[in-house]
Every structure is written in structure tokens, then in C-alpha cells.
CSV table of C-alpha atoms in Angstrom, one decimal:
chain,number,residue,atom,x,y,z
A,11,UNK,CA,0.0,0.0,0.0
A,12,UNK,CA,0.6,3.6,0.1
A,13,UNK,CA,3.1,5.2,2.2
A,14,UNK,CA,3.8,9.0,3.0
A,15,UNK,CA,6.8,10.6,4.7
A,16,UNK,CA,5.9,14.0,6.3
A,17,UNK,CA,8.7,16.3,7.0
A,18,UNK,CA,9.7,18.3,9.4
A,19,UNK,CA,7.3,17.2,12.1
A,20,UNK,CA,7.7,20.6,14.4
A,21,UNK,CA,8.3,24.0,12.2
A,22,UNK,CA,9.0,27.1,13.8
A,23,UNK,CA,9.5,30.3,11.5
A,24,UNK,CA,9.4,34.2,12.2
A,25,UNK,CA,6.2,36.0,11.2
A,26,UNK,CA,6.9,37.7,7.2
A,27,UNK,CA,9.4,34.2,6.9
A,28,UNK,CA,8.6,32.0,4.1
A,29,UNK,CA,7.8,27.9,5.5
A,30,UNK,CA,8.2,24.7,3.3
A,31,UNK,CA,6.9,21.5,4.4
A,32,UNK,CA,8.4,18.1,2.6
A,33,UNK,CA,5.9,14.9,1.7
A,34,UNK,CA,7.2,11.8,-0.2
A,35,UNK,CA,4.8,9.0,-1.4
A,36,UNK,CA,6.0,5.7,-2.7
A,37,UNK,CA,2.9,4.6,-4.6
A,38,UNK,CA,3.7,5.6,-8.2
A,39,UNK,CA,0.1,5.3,-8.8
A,40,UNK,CA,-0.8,7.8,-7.0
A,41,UNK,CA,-1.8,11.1,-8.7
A,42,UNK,CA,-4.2,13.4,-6.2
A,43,UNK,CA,-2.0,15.1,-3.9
A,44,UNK,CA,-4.3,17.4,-1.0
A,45,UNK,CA,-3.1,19.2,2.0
A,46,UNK,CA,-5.2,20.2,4.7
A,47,UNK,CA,-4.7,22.6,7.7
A,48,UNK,CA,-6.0,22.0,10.9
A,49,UNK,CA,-6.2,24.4,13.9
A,50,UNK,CA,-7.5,24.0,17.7
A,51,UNK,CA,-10.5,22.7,17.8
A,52,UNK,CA,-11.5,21.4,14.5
A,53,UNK,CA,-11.4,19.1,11.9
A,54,UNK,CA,-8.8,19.3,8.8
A,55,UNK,CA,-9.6,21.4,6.3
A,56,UNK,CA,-8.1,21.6,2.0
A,57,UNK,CA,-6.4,24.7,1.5
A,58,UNK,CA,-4.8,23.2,-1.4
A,59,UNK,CA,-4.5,20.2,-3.9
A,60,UNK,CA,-2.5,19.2,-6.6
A,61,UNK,CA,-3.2,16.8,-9.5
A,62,UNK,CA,-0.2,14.8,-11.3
A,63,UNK,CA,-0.8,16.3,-14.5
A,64,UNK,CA,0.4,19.8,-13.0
A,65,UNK,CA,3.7,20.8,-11.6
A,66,UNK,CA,3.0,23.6,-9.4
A,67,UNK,CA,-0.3,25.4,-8.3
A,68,UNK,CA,-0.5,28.4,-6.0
A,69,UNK,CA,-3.1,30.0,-4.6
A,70,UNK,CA,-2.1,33.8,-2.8
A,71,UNK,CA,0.5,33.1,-0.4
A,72,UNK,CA,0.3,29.3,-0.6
A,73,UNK,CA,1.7,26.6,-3.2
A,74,UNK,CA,2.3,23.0,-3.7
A,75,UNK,CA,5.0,21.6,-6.1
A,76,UNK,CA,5.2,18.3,-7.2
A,77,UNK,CA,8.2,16.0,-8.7
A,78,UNK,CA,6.3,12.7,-9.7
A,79,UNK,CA,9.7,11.7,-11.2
A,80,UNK,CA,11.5,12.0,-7.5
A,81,UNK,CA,7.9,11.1,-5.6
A,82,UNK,CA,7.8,13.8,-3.4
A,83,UNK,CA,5.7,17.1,-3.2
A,84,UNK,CA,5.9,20.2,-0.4
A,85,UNK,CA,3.9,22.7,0.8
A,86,UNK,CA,5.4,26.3,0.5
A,87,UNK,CA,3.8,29.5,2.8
A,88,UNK,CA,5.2,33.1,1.7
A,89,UNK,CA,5.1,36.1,4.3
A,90,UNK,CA,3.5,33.7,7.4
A,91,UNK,CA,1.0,35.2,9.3
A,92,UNK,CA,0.3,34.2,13.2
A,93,UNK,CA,-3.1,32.5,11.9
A,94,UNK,CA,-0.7,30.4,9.8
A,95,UNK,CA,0.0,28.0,13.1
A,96,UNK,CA,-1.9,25.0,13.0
A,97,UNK,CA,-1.1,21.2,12.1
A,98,UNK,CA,-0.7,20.8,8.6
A,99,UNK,CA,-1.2,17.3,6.8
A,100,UNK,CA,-0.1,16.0,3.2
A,101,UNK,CA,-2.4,13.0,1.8
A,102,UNK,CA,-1.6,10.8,-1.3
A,103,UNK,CA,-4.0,8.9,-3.2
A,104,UNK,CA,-4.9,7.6,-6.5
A,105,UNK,CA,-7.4,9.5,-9.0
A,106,UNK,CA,-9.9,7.1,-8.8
A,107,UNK,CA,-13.0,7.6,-6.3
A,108,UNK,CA,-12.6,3.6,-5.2
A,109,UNK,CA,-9.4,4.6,-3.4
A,110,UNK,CA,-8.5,6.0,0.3
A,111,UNK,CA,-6.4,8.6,1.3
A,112,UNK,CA,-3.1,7.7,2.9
A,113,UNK,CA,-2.1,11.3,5.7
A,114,UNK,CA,1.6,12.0,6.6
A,115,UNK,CA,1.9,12.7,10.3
A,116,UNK,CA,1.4,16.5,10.3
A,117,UNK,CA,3.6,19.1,11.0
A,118,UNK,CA,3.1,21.6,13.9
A,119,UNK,CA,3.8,25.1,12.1
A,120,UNK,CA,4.4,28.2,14.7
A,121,UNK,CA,4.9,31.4,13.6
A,122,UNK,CA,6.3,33.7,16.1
A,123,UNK,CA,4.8,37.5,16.1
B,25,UNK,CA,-17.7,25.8,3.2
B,26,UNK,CA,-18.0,21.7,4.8
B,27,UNK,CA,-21.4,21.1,5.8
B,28,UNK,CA,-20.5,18.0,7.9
B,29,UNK,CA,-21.6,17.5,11.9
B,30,UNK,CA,-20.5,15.7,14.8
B,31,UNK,CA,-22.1,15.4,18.3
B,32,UNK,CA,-20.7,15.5,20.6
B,33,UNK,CA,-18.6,17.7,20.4
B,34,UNK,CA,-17.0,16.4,24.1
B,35,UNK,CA,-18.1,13.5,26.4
B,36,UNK,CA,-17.0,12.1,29.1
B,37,UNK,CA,-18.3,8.7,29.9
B,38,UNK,CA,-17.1,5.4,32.5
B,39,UNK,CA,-15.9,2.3,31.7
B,40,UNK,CA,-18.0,-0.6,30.3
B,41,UNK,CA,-20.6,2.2,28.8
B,42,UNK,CA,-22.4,2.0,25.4
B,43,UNK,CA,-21.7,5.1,23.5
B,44,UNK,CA,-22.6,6.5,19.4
B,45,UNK,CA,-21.1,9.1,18.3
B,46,UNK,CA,-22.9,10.9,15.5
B,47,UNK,CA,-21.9,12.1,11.8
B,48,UNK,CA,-24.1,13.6,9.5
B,49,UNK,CA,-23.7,15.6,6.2
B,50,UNK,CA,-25.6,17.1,3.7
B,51,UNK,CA,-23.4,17.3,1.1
B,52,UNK,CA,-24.9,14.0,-0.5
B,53,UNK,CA,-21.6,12.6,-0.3
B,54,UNK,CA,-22.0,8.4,-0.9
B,55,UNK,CA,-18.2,8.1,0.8
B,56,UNK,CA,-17.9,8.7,4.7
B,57,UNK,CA,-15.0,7.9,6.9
B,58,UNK,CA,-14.4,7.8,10.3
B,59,UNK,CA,-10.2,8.7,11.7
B,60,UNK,CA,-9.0,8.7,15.2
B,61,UNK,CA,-6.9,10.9,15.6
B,62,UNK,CA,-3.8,10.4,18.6
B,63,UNK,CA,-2.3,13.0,21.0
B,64,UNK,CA,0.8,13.3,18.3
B,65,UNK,CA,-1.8,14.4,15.9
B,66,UNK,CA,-1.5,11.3,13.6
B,67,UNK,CA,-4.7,10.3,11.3
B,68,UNK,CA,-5.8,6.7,11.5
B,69,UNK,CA,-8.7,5.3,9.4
B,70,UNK,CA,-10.9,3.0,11.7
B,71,UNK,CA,-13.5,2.6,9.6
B,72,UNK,CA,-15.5,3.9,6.0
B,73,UNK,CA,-18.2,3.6,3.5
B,74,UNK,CA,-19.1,3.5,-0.2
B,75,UNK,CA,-22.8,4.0,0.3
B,76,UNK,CA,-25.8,3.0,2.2
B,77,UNK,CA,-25.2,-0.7,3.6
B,78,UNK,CA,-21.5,-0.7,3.0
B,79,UNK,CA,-19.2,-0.7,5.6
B,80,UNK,CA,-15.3,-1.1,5.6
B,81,UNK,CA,-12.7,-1.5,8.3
B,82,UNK,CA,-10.4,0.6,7.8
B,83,UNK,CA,-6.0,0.3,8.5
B,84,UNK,CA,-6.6,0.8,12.4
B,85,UNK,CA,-7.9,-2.3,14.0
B,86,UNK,CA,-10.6,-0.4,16.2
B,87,UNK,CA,-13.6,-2.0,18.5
B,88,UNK,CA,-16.0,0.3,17.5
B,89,UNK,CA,-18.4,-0.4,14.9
B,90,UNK,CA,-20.6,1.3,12.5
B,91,UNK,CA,-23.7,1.3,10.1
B,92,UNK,CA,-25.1,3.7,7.3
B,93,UNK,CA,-28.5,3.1,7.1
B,94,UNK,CA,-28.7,6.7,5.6
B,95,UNK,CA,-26.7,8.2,3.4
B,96,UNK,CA,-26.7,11.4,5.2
B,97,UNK,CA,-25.5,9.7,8.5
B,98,UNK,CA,-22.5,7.5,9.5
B,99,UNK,CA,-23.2,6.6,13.2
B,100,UNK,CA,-19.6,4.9,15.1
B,101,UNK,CA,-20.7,3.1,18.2
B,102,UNK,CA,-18.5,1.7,21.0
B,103,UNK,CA,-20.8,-1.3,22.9
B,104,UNK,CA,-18.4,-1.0,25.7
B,105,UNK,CA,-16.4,1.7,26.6
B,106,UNK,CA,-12.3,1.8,27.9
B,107,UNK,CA,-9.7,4.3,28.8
B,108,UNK,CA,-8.0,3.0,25.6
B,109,UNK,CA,-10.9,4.1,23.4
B,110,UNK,CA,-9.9,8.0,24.9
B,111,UNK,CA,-9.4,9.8,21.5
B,112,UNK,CA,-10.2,12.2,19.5
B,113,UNK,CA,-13.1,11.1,16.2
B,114,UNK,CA,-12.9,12.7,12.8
B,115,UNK,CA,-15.8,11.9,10.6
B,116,UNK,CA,-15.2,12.9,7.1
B,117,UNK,CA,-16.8,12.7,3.7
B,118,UNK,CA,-15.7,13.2,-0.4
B,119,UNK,CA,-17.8,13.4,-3.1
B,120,UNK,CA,-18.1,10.2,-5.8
B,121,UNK,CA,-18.4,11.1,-9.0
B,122,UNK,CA,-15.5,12.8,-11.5
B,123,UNK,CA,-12.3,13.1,-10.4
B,124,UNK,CA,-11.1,12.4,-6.7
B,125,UNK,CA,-11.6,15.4,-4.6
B,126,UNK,CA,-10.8,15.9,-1.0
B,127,UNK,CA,-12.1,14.6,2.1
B,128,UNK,CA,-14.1,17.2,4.2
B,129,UNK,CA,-13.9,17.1,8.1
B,130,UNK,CA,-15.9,17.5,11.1
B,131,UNK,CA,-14.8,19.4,14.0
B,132,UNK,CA,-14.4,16.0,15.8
B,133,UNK,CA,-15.9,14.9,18.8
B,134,UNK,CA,-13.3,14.3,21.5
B,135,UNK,CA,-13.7,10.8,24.0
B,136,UNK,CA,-12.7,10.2,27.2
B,137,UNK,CA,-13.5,7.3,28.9
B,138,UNK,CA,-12.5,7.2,33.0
């Protein structure tokens, strides 16, 4: 099956400092790549998504990149805020709807004021 | 914006108690999941479903069980309750048809059994 390696597992940055969060899958299959934030209190939510047919995406300060050649794709956060701490989570699966999602173990972001 | 709710949201309960903890959406999703999630924040999938009648286990071995009688509402239910079962529950759901799309979460309910 599916396996994902999330690093770093703790990430501590200064506020206006970029953040980059690693994820490498070894499922060659796979080819829907989502990550979800999730902050105190509540459940994960998508604040982005890749597809394997796409390089990069970005979305304001947020982007994934993915290197289906090398297996691995990361999470990159321009000019962090202090609402940028939370848990954030990388998930691997394939393009089909019969499949599940396989999580990394999350990585604690704080961003310092 | 997820339209996707668990109660309770906390609960507190002894040892040897029957509990259900609910999940409903409204989303029309036919694919619901339900994670436990650890103190070190790690995801586990205990249990999902395809559609009404269809149940899964999921990679966690987990002593709860569940039923979808509904396909708004994925019901986990612990016959009898131990300190081990003290977690936190994610229900989530994704949509069928197209292309895969994400899961979407509930705020979780969190367990603890004394």
C-alpha cells in the first residue's frame, strides 16, 4: 500500500518568513495530492490540492510543487502570518473515487509575532 | 464551506458504557470515513463507507463499529467503553463522481472514557 513521509514534524518560523513542508509518497500510482490545515478545535480542512498532470499550483500566499519523477511534493507559505499555526497534513491517493487517502503525520507550524 | 456535523462535540463517559457518536452531512456525499486521531496528531482510518449498507474496516484495527442506514448519516458506536478508546473522532466525507476530490472534516468529537 501507500506510504507517505511528512517532514519536518515541528516548524518554527518568524512572522513575514517564508515555510516549506516536505511529503514523499511511494505509490507511483498515486496522482491526487491534497493538504489540509487543521487548527484547535477542528477538523482538517483543503487549502490546497495538486493533480499529477500539474507541476506547481498556487493559490495567494500558498503553493504546492510536485516531482512525480523524484515522488515527493511540499507545501510552501510566503510572508507567514500568526493564523498560519496549526497542524498541517499532506495525503496521497490515487485519481480514482474507489481509493483511500493515505495522511503524513502532520507538521506543527508556529509562527512567532 | 464543509457542511458536515459531529455530536458531541465532548463526552465524558465510564468504563463498560455503550456510546454512538454521530456524523451527518448534507453534502450527498456516498463516501464517509471515520479517523481517530492520537495526541501526536497522527490520522488513522478505523472505519468507512461506499454507500448505504456498505461498511469497511479501515487500516486501524478499532472495536467500535458502525452502520449507514442513511446516506446522510455515518453513526460509530463503542458497545463497551475503555480508557484505551480515549481519542479524538474525525468523521469525514468526499464526493463520488469525477475526479477524486478531497475529504471534508468534522470538528471532531473528543472521547474520554474514565
Amino acid at each position: 500500500g501507500e506510504n507517505v513521509e511528512q517532514h519536518p514534524s515541528t516548524l518554527s518560523v518568524q512572522e513575514g518568513d517564508s515555510a516549506v513542508i516536505k511529503c514523499t509518497y511511494s505509490d507511483s500510482a498515486s496522482n491526487y495530492f491534497p493538504w489540509y490545515k487543521q487548527e484547535l478545535g477542528k477538523g482538517p480542512q483543503l487549502i490546497i490540492d495538486i493533480r499529477s498532470n500539474v507541476g506547481e499550483k498556487k493559490d495567494q500566499r500558498i503553493a504546492v510543487t510536485l516531482n512525480k519523477t523524484a515522488k515527493h511534493f511540499s507545501l510552501h507559505i510566503t510572508e507567514t502570518q500568526p493564523e498560519d499555526s496549526a497542524v498541517y497534513f499532506c495525503a496521497a491517493s490515487r485519481n480514482t473515487n474507489a481509493g483511500k487517502s493515505t495522511f503524513g503525520d502532520g507538521t506543527t507550524l508556529t509562527v512567532k509575532p | 464551506e464543509a457542511d458536515i456535523y459531529q455530536t458531541p462535540r465532548y463526552l465524558v463517559i465510564g468504563t463498560g458504557k455503550k456510546i454512538t457518536l454521530e456524523c451527518s452531512q448534507t453534502m450527498g456525499h456516498d463516501k464517509m470515513y471515520w479517523y481517530q486521531q492520537d495526541p501526536g496528531m497522527e490520522l488513522h482510518l478505523i472505519h468507512y463507507s461506499y454507500g448505504v449498507n456498505s461498511t469497511e474496516k479501515g487500516d486501524l484495527s478499532s472495536e467500535s463499529t458502525v452502520s449507514r442506514i442513511r446516506t446522510e448519516h455515518f453513526p460509530l458506536t463503542l458497545e463497551s467503553a475503555r480508557p484505551s478508546h480515549t481519542s479524538q473522532y474525525l468523521c469525514a466525507s468526499s464526493e463520488t463522481t469525477g475526479l477524486r476530490g478531497p475529504l471534508h472534516f468534522g470538528n471532531g468529537t473528543r472521547l474520554t472514557v474514565t
